[in-house]
PDB file of C-alpha atoms in Angstrom:
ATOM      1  CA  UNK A   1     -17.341   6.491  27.982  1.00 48.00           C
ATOM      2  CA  UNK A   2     -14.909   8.901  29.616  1.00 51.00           C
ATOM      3  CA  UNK A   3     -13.180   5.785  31.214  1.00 52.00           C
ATOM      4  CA  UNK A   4     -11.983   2.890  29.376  1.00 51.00           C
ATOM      5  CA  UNK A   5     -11.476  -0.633  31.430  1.00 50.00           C
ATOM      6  CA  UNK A   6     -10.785  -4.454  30.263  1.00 48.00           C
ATOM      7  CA  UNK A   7     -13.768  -4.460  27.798  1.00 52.00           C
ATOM      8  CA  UNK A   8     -16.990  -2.765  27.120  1.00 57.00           C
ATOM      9  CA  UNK A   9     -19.030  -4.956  29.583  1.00 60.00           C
ATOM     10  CA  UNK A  10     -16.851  -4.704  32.705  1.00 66.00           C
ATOM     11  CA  UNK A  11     -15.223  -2.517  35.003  1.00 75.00           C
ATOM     12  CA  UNK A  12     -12.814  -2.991  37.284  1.00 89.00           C
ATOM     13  CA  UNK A  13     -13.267  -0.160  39.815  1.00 91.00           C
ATOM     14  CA  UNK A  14      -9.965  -1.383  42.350  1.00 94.00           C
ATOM     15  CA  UNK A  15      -7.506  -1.100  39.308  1.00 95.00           C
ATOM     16  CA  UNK A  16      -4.893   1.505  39.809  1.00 97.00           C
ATOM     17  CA  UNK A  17      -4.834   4.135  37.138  1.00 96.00           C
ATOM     18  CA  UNK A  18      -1.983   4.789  34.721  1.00 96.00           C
ATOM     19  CA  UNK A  19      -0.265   8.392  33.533  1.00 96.00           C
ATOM     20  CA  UNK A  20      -1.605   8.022  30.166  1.00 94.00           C
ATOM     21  CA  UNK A  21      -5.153   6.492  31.328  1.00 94.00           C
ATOM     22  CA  UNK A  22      -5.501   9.627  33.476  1.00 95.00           C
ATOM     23  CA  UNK A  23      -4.652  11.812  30.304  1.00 94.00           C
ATOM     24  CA  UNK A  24      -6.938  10.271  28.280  1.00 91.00           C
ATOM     25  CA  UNK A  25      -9.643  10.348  30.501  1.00 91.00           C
ATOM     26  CA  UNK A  26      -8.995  13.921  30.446  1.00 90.00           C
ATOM     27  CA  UNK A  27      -8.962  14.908  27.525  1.00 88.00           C
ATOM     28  CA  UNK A  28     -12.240  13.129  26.744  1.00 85.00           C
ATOM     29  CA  UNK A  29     -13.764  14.721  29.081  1.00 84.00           C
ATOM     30  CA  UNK A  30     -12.550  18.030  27.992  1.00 79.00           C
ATOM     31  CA  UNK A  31     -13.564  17.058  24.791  1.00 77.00           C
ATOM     32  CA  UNK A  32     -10.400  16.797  22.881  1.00 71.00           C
ATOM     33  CA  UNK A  33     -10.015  13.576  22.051  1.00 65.00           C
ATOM     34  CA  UNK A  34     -12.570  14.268  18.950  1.00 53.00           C
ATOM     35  CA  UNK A  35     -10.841  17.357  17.876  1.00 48.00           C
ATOM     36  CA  UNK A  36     -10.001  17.447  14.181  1.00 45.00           C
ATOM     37  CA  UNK A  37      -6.939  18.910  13.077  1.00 37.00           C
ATOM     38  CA  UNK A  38      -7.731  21.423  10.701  1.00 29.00           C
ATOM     39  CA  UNK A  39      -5.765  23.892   8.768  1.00 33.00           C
ATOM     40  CA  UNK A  40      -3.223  23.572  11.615  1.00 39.00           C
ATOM     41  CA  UNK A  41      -5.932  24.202  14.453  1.00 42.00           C
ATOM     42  CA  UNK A  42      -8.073  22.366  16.965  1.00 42.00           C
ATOM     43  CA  UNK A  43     -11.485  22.413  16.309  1.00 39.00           C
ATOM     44  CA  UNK A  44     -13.568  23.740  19.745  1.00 40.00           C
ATOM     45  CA  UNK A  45     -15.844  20.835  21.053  1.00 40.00           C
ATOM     46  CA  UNK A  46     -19.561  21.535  22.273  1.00 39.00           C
ATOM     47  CA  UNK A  47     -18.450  19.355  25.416  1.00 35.00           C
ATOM     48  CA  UNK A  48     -19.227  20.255  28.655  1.00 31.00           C
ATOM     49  CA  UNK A  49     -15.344  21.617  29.049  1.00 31.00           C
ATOM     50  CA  UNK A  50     -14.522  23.334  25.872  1.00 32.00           C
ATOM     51  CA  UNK A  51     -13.967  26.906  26.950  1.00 31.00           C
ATOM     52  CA  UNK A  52     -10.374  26.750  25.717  1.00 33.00           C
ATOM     53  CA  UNK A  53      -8.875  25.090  22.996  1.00 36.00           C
ATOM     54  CA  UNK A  54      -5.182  25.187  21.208  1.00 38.00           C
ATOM     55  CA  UNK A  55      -3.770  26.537  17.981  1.00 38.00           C
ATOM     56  CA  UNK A  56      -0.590  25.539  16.927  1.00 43.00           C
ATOM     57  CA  UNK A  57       0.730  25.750  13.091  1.00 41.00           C
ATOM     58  CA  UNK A  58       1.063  22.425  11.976  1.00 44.00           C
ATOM     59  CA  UNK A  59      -1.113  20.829  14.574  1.00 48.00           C
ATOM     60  CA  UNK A  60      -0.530  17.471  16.222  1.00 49.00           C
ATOM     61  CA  UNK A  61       2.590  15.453  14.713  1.00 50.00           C
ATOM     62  CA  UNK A  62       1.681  12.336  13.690  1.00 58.00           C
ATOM     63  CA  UNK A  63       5.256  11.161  14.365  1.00 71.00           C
ATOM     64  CA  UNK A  64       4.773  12.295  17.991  1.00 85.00           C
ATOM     65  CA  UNK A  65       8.016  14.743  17.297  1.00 89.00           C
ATOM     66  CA  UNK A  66       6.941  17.057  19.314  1.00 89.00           C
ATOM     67  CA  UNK A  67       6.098  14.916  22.581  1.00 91.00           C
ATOM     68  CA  UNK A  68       8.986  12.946  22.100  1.00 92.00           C
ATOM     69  CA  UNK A  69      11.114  16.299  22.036  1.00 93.00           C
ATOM     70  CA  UNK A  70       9.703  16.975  25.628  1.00 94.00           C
ATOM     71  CA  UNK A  71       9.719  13.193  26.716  1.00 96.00           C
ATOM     72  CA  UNK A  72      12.564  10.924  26.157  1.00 96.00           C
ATOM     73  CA  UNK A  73      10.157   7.787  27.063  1.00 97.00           C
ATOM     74  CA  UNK A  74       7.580   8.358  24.206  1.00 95.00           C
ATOM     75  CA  UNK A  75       8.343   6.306  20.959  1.00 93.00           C
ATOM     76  CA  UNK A  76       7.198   7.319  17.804  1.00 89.00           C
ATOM     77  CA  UNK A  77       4.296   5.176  17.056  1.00 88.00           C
ATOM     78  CA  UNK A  78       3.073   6.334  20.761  1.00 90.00           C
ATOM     79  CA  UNK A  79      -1.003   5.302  20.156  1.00 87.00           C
ATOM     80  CA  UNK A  80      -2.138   8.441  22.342  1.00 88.00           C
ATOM     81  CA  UNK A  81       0.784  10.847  21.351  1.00 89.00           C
ATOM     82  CA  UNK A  82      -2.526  13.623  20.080  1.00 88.00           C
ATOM     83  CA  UNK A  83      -4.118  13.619  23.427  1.00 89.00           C
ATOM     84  CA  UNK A  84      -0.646  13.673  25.635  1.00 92.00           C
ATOM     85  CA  UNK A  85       0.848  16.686  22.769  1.00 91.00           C
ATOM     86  CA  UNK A  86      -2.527  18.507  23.784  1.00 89.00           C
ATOM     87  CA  UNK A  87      -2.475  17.633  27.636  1.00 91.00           C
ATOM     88  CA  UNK A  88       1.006  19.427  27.286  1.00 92.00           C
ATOM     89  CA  UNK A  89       0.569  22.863  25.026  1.00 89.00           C
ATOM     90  CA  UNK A  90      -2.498  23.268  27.359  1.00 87.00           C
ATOM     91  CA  UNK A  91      -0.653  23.062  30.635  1.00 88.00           C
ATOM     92  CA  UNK A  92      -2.192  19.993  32.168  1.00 89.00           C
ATOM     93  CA  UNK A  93       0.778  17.981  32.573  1.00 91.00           C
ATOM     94  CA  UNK A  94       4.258  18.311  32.255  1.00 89.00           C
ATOM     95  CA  UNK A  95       5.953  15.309  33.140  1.00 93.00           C
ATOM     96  CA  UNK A  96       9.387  14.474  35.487  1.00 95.00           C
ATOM     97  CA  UNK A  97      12.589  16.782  35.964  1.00 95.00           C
ATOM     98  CA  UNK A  98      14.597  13.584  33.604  1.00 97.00           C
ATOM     99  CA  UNK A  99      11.955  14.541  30.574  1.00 96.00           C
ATOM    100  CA  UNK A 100      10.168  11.550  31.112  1.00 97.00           C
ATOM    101  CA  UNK A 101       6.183  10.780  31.056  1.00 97.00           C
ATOM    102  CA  UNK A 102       6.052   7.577  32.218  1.00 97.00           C
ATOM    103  CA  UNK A 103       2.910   6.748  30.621  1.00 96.00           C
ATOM    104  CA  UNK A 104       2.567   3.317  32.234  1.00 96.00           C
ATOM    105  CA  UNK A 105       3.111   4.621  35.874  1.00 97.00           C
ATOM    106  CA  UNK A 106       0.462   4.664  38.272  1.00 98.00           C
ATOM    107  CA  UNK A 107      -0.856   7.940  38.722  1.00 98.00           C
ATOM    108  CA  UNK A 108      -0.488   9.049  42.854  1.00 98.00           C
ATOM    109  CA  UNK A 109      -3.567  11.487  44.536  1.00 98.00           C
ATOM    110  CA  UNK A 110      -1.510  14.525  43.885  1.00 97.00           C
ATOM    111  CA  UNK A 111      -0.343  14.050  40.099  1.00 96.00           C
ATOM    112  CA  UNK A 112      -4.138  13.625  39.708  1.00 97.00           C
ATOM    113  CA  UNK A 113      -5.314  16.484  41.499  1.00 97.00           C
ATOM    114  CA  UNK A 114      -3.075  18.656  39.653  1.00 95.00           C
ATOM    115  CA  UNK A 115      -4.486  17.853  37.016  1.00 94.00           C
ATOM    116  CA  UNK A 116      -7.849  17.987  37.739  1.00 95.00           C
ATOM    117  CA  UNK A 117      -6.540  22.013  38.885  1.00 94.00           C
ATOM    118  CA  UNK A 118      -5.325  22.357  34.979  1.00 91.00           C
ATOM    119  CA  UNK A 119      -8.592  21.310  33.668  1.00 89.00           C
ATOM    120  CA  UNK A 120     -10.792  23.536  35.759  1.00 90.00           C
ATOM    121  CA  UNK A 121      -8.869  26.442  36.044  1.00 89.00           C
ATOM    122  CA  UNK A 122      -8.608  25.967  39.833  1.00 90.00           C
ATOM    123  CA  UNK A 123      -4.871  25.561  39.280  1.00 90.00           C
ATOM    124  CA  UNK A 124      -4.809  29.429  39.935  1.00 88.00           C
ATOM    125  CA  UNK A 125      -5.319  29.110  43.204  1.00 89.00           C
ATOM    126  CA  UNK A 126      -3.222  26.368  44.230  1.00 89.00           C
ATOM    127  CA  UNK A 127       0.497  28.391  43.322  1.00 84.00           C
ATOM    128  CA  UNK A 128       0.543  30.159  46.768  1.00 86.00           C
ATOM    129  CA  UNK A 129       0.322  27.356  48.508  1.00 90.00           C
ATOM    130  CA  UNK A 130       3.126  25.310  46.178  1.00 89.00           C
ATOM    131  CA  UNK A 131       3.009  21.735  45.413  1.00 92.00           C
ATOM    132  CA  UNK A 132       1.134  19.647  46.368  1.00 95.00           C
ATOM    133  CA  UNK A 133      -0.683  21.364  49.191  1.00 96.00           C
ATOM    134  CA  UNK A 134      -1.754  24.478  47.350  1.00 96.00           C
ATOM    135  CA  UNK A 135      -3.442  21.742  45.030  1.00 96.00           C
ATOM    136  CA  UNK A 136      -4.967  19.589  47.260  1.00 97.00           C
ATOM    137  CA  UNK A 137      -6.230  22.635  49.293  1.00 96.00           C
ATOM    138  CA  UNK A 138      -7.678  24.237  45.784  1.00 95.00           C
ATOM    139  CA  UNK A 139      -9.519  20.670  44.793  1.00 95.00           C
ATOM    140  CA  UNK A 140     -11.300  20.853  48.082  1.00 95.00           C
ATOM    141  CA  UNK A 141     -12.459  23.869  47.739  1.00 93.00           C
ATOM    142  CA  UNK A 142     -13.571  23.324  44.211  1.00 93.00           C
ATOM    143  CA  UNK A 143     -15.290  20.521  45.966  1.00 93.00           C
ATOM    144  CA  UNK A 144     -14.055  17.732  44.049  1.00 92.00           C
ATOM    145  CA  UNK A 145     -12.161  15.868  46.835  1.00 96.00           C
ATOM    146  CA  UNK A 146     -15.181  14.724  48.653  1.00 95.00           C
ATOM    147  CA  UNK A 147     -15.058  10.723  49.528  1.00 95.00           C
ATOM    148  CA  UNK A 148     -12.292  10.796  48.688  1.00 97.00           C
ATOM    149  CA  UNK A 149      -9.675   9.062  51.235  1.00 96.00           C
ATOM    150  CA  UNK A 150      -5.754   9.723  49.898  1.00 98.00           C
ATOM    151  CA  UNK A 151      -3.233  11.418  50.721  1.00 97.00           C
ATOM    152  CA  UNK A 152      -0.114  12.406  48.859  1.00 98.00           C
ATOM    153  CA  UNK A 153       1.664   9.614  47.035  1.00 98.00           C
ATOM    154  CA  UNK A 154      -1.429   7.289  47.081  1.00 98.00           C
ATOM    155  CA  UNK A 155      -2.215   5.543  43.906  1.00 98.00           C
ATOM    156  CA  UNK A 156      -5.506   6.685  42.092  1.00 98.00           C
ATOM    157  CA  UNK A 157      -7.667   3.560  41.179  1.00 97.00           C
ATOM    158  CA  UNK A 158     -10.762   3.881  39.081  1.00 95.00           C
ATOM    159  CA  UNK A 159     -13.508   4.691  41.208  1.00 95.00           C
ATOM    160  CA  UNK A 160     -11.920   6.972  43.280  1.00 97.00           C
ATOM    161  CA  UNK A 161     -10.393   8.281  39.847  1.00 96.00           C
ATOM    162  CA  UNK A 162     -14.183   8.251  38.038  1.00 94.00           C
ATOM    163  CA  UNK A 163     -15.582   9.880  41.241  1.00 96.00           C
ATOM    164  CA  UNK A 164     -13.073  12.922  41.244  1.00 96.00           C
ATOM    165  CA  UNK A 165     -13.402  13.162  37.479  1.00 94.00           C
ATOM    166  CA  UNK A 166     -17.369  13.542  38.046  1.00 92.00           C
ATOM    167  CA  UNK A 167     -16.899  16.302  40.993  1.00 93.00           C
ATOM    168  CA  UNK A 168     -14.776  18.409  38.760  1.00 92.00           C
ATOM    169  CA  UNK A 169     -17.125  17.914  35.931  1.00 86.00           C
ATOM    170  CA  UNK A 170     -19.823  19.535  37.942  1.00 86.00           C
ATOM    171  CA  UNK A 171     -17.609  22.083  40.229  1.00 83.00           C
ATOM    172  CA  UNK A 172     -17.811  25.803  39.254  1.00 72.00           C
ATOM    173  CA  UNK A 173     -15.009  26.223  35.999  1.00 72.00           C
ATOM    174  CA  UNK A 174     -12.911  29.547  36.557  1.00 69.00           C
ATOM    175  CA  UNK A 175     -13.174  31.620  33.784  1.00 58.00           C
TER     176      UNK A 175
END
């Protein structure tokens, strides 16, 4: 599934949601996470999300040089450093003003939301506004805020996290 928990059999829909959890969850949604690396390109998925997808000579590093030249915080045997280089070169994160990621850090409502913005091009929208209002007020009108009971620097937890993942899934993508 899109979102992992403590094994295959349960779910634990109260825990708070990491950096890197969120970013994963992304990218499998988006389809990403099964992306070969070929000839120095990322294969398109057929997913739902694929409408975009990043060429870079060289591809992803398996060293994680090149998110560990943006992020102090990432070591080199960094198990997701392919989905968090891709998150990245496609604009969906960018991490603290000290060049950190903090991976391990809750996500909060608005980190989240931005995100969500990257994904389905509703991010366009939200710049006139500025952070994080112009985001928040973009994810409700995408309609992917609804139930949903946070405000800005609220930790995401996983059912609020899987239900906002789901509404962007389905809200119109901007093309």
């Amino acid at each position: 599934g899109i979102i992992s928990d403590v094994s295959e059999d349960s779910f634990d829909p109260g825990a708070v949601v990491t950096r890197e959890e969120a970013v994963n969850a992304l990218m499998r949604a988006r389809g990403l996470d099964r992306a070969e690396n070929i000839g120095g390109s990322y294969v398109k998925s057929d997913d739902l999300f694929a409408e975009s997808y990043v060429e870079e000579e060289g591809g992803v590093n398996a060293d994680n040089a090149y998110v560990r030249s943006i992020f102090t915080d990432i070591p080199e045997d960094y198990a997701y450093g392919k989905n968090l280089e891709m998150a990245v070169k496609l604009g969906y994160i960018s991490g603290y003003q000290d060049n950190t990621f903090r991976p391990k850090e809750p996500i909060t409502y608005e980190q989240l939301v931005k995100m969500l913005n990257c994904l389905t091009g509703h991010a366009l929208y939200a710049y006139r506004d500025g952070y994080p209002a112009g985001h928040i007020k973009a994810a409700a009108g995408a309609g992917y805020l609804k139930g949903i009971n946070l405000t800005v620097g609220d930790y995401v937890n996983k059912a609020e996290f899987h239900k906002m993942l789901l509404q962007a899934v389905k809200a119109d993508m901007v093309r």
